[in-house]
Tab-separated table of C-alpha atoms in Angstrom:
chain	number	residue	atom	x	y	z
A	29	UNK	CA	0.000	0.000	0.000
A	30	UNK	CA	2.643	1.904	0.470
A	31	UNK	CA	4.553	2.012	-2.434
A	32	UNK	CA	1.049	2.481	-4.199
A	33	UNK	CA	0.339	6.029	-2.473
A	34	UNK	CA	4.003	7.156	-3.045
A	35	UNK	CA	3.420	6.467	-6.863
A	36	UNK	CA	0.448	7.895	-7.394
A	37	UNK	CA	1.892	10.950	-5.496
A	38	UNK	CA	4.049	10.917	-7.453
A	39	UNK	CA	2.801	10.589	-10.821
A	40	UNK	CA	0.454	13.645	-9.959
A	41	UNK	CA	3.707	15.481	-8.860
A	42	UNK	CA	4.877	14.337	-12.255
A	43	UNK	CA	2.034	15.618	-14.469
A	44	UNK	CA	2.115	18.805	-12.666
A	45	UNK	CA	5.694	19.801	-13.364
A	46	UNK	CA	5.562	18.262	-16.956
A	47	UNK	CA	3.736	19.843	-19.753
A	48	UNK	CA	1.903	16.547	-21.060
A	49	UNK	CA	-1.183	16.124	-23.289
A	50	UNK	CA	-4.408	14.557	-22.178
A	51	UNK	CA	-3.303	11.652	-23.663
A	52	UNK	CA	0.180	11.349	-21.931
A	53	UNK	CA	-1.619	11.545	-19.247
A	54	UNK	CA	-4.310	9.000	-19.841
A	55	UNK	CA	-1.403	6.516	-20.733
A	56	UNK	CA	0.599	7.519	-17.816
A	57	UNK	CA	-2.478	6.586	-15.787
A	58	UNK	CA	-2.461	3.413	-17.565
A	59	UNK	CA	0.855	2.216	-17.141
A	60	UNK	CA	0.207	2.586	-13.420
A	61	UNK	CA	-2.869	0.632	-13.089
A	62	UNK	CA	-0.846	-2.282	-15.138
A	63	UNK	CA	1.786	-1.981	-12.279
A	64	UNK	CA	-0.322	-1.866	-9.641
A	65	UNK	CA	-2.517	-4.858	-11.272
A	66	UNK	CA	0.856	-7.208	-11.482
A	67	UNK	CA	3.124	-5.970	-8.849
A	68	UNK	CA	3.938	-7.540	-5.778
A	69	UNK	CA	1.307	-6.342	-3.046
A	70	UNK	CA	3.932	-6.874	-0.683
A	71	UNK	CA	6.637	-4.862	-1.971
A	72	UNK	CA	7.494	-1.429	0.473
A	73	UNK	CA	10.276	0.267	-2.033
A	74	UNK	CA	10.571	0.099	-5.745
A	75	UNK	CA	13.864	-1.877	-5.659
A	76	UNK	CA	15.069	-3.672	-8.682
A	77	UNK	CA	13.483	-6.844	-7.226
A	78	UNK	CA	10.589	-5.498	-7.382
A	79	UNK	CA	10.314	-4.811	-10.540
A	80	UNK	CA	12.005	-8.134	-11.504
A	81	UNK	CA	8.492	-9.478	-9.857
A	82	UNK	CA	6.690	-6.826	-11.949
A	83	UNK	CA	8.091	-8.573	-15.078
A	84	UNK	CA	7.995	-12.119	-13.833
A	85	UNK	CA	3.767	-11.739	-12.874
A	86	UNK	CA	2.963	-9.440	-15.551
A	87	UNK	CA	4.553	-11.857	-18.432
A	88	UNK	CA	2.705	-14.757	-16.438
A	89	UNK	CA	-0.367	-12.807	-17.187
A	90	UNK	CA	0.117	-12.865	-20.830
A	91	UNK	CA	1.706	-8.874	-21.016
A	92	UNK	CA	3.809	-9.122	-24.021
A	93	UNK	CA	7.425	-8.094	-23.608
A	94	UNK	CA	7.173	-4.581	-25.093
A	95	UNK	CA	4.075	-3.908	-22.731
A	96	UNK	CA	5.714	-4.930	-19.734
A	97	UNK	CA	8.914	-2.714	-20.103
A	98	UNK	CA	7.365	0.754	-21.599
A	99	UNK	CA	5.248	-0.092	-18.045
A	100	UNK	CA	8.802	-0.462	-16.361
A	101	UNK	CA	10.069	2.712	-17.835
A	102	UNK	CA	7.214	5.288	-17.322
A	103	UNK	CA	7.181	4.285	-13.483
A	104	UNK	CA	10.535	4.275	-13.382
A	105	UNK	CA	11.127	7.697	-14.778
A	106	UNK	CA	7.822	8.963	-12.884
A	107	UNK	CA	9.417	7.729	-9.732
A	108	UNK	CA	13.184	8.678	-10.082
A	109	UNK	CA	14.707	5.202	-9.645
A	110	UNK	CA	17.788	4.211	-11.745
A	111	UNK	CA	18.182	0.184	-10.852
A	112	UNK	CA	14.673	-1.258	-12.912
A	113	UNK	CA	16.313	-4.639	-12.473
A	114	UNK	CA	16.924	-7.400	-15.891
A	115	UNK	CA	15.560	-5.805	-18.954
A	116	UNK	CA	12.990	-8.578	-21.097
A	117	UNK	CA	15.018	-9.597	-24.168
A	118	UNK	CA	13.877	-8.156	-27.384
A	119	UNK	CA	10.853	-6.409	-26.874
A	120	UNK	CA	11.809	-3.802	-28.939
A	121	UNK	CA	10.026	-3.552	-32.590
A	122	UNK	CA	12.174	-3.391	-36.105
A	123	UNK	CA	13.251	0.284	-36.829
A	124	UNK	CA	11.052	0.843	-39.396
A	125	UNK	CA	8.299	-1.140	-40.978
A	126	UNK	CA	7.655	-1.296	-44.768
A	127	UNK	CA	7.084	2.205	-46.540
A	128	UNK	CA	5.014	2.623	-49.086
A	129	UNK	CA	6.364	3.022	-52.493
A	130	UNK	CA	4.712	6.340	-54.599
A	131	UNK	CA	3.563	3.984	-56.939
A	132	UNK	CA	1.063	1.997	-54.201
A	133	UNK	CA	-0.003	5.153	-53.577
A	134	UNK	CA	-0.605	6.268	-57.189
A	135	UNK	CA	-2.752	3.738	-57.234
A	136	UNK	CA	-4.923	4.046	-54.540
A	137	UNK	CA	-5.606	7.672	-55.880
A	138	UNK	CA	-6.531	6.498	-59.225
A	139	UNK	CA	-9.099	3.699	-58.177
A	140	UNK	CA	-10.310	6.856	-55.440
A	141	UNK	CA	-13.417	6.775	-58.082
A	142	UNK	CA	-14.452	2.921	-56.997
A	143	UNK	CA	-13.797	4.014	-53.109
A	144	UNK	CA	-16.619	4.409	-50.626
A	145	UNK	CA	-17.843	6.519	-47.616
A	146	UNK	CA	-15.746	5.105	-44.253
A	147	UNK	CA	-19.270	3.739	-43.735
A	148	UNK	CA	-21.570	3.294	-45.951
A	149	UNK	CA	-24.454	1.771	-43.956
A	150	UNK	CA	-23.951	4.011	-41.125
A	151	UNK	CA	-22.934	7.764	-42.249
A	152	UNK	CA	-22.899	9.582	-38.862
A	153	UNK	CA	-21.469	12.505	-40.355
A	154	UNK	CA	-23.861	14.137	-43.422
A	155	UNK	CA	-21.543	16.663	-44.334
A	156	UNK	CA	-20.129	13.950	-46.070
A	157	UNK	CA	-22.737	12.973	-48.422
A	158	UNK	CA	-22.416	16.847	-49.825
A	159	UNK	CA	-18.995	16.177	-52.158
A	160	UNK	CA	-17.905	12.778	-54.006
A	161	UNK	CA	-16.534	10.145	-52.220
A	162	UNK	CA	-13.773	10.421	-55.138
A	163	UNK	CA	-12.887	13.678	-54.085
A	164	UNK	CA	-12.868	13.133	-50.217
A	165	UNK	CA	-10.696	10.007	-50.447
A	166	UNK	CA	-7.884	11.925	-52.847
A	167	UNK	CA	-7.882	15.068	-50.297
A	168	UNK	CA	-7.527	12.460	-47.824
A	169	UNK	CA	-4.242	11.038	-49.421
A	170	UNK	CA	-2.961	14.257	-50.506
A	171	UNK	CA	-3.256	15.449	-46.862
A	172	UNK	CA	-1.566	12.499	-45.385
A	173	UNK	CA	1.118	12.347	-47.739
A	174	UNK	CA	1.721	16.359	-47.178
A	175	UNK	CA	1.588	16.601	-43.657
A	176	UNK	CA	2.460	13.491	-42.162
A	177	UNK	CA	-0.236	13.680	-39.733
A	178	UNK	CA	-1.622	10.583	-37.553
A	179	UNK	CA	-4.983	9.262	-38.391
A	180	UNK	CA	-6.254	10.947	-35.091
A	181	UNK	CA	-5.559	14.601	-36.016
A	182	UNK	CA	-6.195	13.800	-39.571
A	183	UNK	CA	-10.171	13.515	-38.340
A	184	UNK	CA	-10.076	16.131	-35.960
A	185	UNK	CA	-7.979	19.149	-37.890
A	186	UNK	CA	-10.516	21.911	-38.383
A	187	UNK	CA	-10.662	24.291	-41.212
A	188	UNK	CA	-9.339	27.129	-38.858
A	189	UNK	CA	-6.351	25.268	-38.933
A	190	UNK	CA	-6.122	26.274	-42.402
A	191	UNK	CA	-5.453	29.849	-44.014
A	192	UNK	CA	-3.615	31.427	-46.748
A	193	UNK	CA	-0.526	30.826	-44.631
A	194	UNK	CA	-0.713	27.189	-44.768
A	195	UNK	CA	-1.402	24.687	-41.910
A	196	UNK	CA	-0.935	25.208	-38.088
A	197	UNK	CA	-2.140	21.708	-35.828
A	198	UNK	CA	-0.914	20.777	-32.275
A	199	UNK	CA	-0.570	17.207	-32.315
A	200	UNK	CA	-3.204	14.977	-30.361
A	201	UNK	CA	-0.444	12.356	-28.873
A	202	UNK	CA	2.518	14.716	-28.457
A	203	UNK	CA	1.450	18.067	-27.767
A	204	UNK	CA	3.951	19.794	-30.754
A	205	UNK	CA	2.446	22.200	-32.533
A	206	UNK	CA	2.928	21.571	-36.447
A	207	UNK	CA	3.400	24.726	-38.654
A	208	UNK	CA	3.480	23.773	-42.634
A	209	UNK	CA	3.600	26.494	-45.772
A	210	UNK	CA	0.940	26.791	-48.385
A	211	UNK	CA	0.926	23.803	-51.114
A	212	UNK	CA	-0.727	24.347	-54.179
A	213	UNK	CA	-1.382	20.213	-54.851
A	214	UNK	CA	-2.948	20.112	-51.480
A	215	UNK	CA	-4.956	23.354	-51.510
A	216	UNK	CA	-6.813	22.037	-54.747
A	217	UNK	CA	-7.807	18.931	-53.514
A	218	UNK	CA	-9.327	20.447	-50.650
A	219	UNK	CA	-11.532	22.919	-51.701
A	220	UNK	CA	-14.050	20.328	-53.008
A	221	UNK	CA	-14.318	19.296	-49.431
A	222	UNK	CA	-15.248	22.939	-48.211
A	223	UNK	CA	-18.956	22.721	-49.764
A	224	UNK	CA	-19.153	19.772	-46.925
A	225	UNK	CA	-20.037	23.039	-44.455
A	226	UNK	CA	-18.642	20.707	-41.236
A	227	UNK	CA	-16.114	22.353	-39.291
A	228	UNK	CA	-13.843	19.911	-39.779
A	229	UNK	CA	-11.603	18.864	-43.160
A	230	UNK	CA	-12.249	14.912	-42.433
A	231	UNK	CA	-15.338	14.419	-40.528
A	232	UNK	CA	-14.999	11.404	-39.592
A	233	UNK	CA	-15.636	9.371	-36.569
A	234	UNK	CA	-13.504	7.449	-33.870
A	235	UNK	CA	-15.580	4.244	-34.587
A	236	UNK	CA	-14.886	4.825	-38.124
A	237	UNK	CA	-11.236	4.376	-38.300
A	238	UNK	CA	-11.161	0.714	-39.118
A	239	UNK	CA	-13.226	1.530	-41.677
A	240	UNK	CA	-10.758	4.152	-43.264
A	241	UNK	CA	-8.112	1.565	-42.915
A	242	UNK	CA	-9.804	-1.101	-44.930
A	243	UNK	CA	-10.770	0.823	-47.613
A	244	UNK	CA	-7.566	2.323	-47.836
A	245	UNK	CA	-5.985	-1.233	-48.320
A	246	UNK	CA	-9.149	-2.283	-50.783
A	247	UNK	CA	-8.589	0.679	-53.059
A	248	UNK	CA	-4.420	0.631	-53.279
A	249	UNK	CA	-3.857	-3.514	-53.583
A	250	UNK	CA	-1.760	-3.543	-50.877
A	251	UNK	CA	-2.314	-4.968	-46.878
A	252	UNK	CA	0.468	-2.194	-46.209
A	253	UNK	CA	-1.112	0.657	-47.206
A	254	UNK	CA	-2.208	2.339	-43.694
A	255	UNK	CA	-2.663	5.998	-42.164
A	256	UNK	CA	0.543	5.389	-40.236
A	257	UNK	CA	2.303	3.598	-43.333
A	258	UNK	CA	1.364	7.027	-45.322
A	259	UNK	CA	2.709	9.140	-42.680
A	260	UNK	CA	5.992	6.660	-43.170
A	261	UNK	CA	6.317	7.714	-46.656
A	262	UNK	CA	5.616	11.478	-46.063
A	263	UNK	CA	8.242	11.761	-43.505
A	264	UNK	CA	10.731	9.395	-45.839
A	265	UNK	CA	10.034	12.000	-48.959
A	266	UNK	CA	10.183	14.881	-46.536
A	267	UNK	CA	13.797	13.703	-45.487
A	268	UNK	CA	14.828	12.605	-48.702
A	269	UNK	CA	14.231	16.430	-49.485
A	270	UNK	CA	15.649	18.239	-46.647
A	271	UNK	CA	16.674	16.461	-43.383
A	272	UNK	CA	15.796	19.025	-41.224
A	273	UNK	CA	12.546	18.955	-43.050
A	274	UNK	CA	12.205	15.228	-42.247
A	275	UNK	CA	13.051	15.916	-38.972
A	276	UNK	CA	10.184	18.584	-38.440
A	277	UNK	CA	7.222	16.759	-40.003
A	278	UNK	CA	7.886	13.825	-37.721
A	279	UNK	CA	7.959	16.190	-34.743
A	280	UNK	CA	11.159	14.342	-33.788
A	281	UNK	CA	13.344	15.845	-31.186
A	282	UNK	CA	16.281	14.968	-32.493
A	283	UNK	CA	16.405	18.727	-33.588
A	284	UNK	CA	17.907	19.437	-29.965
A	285	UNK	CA	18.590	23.242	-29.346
A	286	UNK	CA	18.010	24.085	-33.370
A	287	UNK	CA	14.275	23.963	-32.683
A	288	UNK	CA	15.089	27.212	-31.119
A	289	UNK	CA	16.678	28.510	-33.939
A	290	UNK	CA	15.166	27.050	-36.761
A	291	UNK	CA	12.525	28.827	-38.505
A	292	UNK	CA	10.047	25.688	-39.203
A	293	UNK	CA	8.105	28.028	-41.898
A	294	UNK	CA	11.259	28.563	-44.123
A	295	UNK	CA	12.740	24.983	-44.128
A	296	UNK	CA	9.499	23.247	-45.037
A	297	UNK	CA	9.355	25.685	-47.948
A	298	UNK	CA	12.473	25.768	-49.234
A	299	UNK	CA	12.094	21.864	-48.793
A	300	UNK	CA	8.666	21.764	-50.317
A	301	UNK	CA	9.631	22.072	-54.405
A	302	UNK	CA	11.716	19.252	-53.921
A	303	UNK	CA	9.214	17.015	-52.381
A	304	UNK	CA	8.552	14.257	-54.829
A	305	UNK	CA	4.949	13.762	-54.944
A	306	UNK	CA	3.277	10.522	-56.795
A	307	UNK	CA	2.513	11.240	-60.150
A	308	UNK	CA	-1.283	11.045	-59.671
A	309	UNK	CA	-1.409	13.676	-57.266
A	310	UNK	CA	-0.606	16.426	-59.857
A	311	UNK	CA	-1.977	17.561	-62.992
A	312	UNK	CA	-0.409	18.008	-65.870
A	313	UNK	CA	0.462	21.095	-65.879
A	314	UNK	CA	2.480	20.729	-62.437
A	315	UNK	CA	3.929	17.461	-63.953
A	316	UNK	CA	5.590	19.763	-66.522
A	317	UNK	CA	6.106	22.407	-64.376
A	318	UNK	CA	8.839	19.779	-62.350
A	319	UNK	CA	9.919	18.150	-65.377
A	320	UNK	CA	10.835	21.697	-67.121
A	321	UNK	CA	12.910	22.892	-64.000
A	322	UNK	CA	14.993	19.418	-64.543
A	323	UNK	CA	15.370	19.971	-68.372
A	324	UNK	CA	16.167	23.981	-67.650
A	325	UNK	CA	18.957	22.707	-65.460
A	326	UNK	CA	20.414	20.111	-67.524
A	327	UNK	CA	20.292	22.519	-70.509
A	328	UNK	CA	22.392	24.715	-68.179
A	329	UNK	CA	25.153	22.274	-66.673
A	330	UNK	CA	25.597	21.004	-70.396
A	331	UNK	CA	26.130	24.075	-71.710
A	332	UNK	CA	29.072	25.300	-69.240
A	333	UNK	CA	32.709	24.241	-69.780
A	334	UNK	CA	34.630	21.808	-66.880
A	335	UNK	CA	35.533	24.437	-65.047
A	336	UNK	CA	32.468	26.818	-64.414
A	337	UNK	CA	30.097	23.414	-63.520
A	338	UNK	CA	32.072	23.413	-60.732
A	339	UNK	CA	30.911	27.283	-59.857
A	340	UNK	CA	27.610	25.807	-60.501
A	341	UNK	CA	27.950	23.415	-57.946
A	342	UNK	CA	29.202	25.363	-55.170
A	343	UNK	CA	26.112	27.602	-56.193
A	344	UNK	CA	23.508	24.537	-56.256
A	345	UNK	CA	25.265	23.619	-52.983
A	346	UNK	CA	24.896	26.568	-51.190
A	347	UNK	CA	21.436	26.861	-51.868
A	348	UNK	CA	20.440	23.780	-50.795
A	349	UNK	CA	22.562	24.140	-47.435
C-alpha cells in the first residue's frame, strides 16, 4: 500500500511539473494501473526486485514483452529510480516497418473513383454525403502524404487550422504544434471538401477508423497501405528532401537546441519544391512544371565548360545548405 500512495503521489507530482497532453496523461495513468494490477502487493520500495516481480507476474499474465517494459520505464522515470532490475530480451520492434512506395499510392488515388464513404451503412457525419466520395478520399491522401499527420488529427484538424498561410495543428499524442507552408497540390484537392459546411476537413468518426483503414488497403492492392504507413512515406520524402525537413514533419526531437533557432516556416518551404509527390497527385500542368525545372537545369550544366560546372555546384550547394 505503500509504495502504491508514493506512486500515485508521485505521478500527480509528475504531471504537474511536466507539460503533457491529455493523452500522456491518460497513458501515464495506464501504465500505473498495469503496475499496480501485477506488482507484488507486498513490496514497500521500488527496488530492482521489485520490478524483476513486476516482469515475472505481468509476463505470467500474458503482457507481451514490449508492454511490460514501456510499463517499467514510465514508473521508473515517474518515480526517479535508476536500478529497474533485468531488462525482457527483445521487446523492442524493427526500426522501421515497410514504406510505401509512390507507386502503391498512385494507385490508390486512381481507383479513389471505386472508393466508398468510411461507412456506408452508417454515415454519422452528413456533411459527407455533400462532395464525391472520389474527391474526399484523394484530399484524404494528398493530406496524409503532405503533412504526415496521424490518423487521429487527420479527423479532428478543423478548417481554422487552415489559411492562406498554410497549416498550423498541435498534435493529439505529443502536444507539438505543427506549422506547414501553403501547397498548391494540397490546396486544390481540398476545396471540393469545403462545400461539406462541417467544421472539420475529415469528418470522420472514432468508430470509423477501421473503416478508413480497410478501404484504404481495398482501393491501393496492398495490406500495407495504412494511415501510419502514409505518414511513413511522407516523412521518408520529406527527409529525402531536406533532413531538417524530415526531422520537423515527424515532430522528432532529435532537432535538440536548433528547434530554437530554426525557422520551421522557411525549411518546409524551401524543402517543399523538392518534395517528390506521386505522379497522380498532380496535374499536368504541375507534372511539366517539375519536369521543365529538370530539363532547364540540364540545358544549363551542359552548356558550361569543366571548369564553371564546378561554380555551378558550389552555387547549387549553397542553396540547398
Amino acid at each position: 500500500f505503500g509504495v502504491r500512495m508514493q506512486l500515485a503521489a508521485a505521478v500527480l507530482r509528475y504531471l504537474d511539473a511536466h507539460r503533457v497532453t491529455d493523452a500522456t496523461a491518460r497513458k501515464l495513468r495506464h501504465r500505473l494501473n498495469c503496475w499496480f494490477r501485477h506488482s507484488a502487493r507486498r513490496s514497500t520500495r521500488l527496488s530492482a526486485a521489485a520490478f524483476d516481480a513486476f516482469r515475472q507476474n505481468a509476463t505470467a499474465a500474458g503482457l507481451s514483452p514490449r508492454t511490460v517494459e514501456e510499463t517499467v520505464s514510465d514508473v521508473a522515470r515517474v518515480a526517479g529510480v535508476s536500478d529497474v532490475g533485468t531488462r525482457l530480451r527483445r521487446w523492442k520492434t524493427a526500426t522501421c516497418r515497410p514504406v510505401p512506395t509512390l507507386a502503391v499510392l498512385a494507385t490508390a488515388y486512381a481507383n479513389a473513383d471505386a472508393a466508398v464513404w468510411p461507412d456506408p451503412d452508417t454515415v454519422r457525419t452528413p456533411a459527407l454525403m455533400r462532395v464525391p466520395a472520389a474527391a474526399f478520399w484523394r484530399a484524404f491522401l494528398v493530406f496524409a502524404f503532405v503533412t504526415g499527420l496521424r490518423l487521429r488529427d487527420l479527423r479532428s484538424i478543423t478548417w481554422q487550422a487552415i489559411d492562406e498561410h498554410g497549416i498550423r495543428w498541435t498534435a493529439s499524442k505529443t502536444g507539438r504544434v505543427h506549422t506547414y507552408p501553403p501547397c498548391a497540390v494540397l490546396i486544390r484537392h481540398l476545396q471540393p471538401l469545403r462545400v461539406a459546411g462541417d467544421l472539420r476537413v475529415f469528418p470522420v468518426s472514432a468508430s470509423q477508423e477501421r473503416l478508413i483503414r480497410r478501404e484504404l488497403v481495398r482501393i491501393s492492392g496492398s495490406p500495407e497501405l495504412t494511415p501510419q504507413a502514409i505518414r511513413r512515406a511522407s516523412i521518408t520524402q520529406w527527409a529525402i528532401a531536406s533532413p531538417d525537413a524530415g526531422r520537423i514533419v515527424h515532430g522528432s526531437a532529435d532537432l535538440g537546441v536548433l528547434a530554437h533557432y530554426l525557422d520551421v516556416r522557411r525549411v518546409l518551404a524551401a524543402a517543399l519544391p523538392r518534395l517528390q509527390f506521386p505522379a497522380a497527385f498532380l496535374t499536368a500542368a504541375e507534372r511539366d512544371e517539375r519536369a521543365g525545372r529538370t530539363r532547364r537545369l540540364l540545358t544549363i550544366a551542359d552548356s558550361l565548360p569543366v571548369d564553371r560546372l564546378e561554380d555551378l555546384l558550389r552555387v547549387g550547394e549553397a542553396f540547398a545548405g
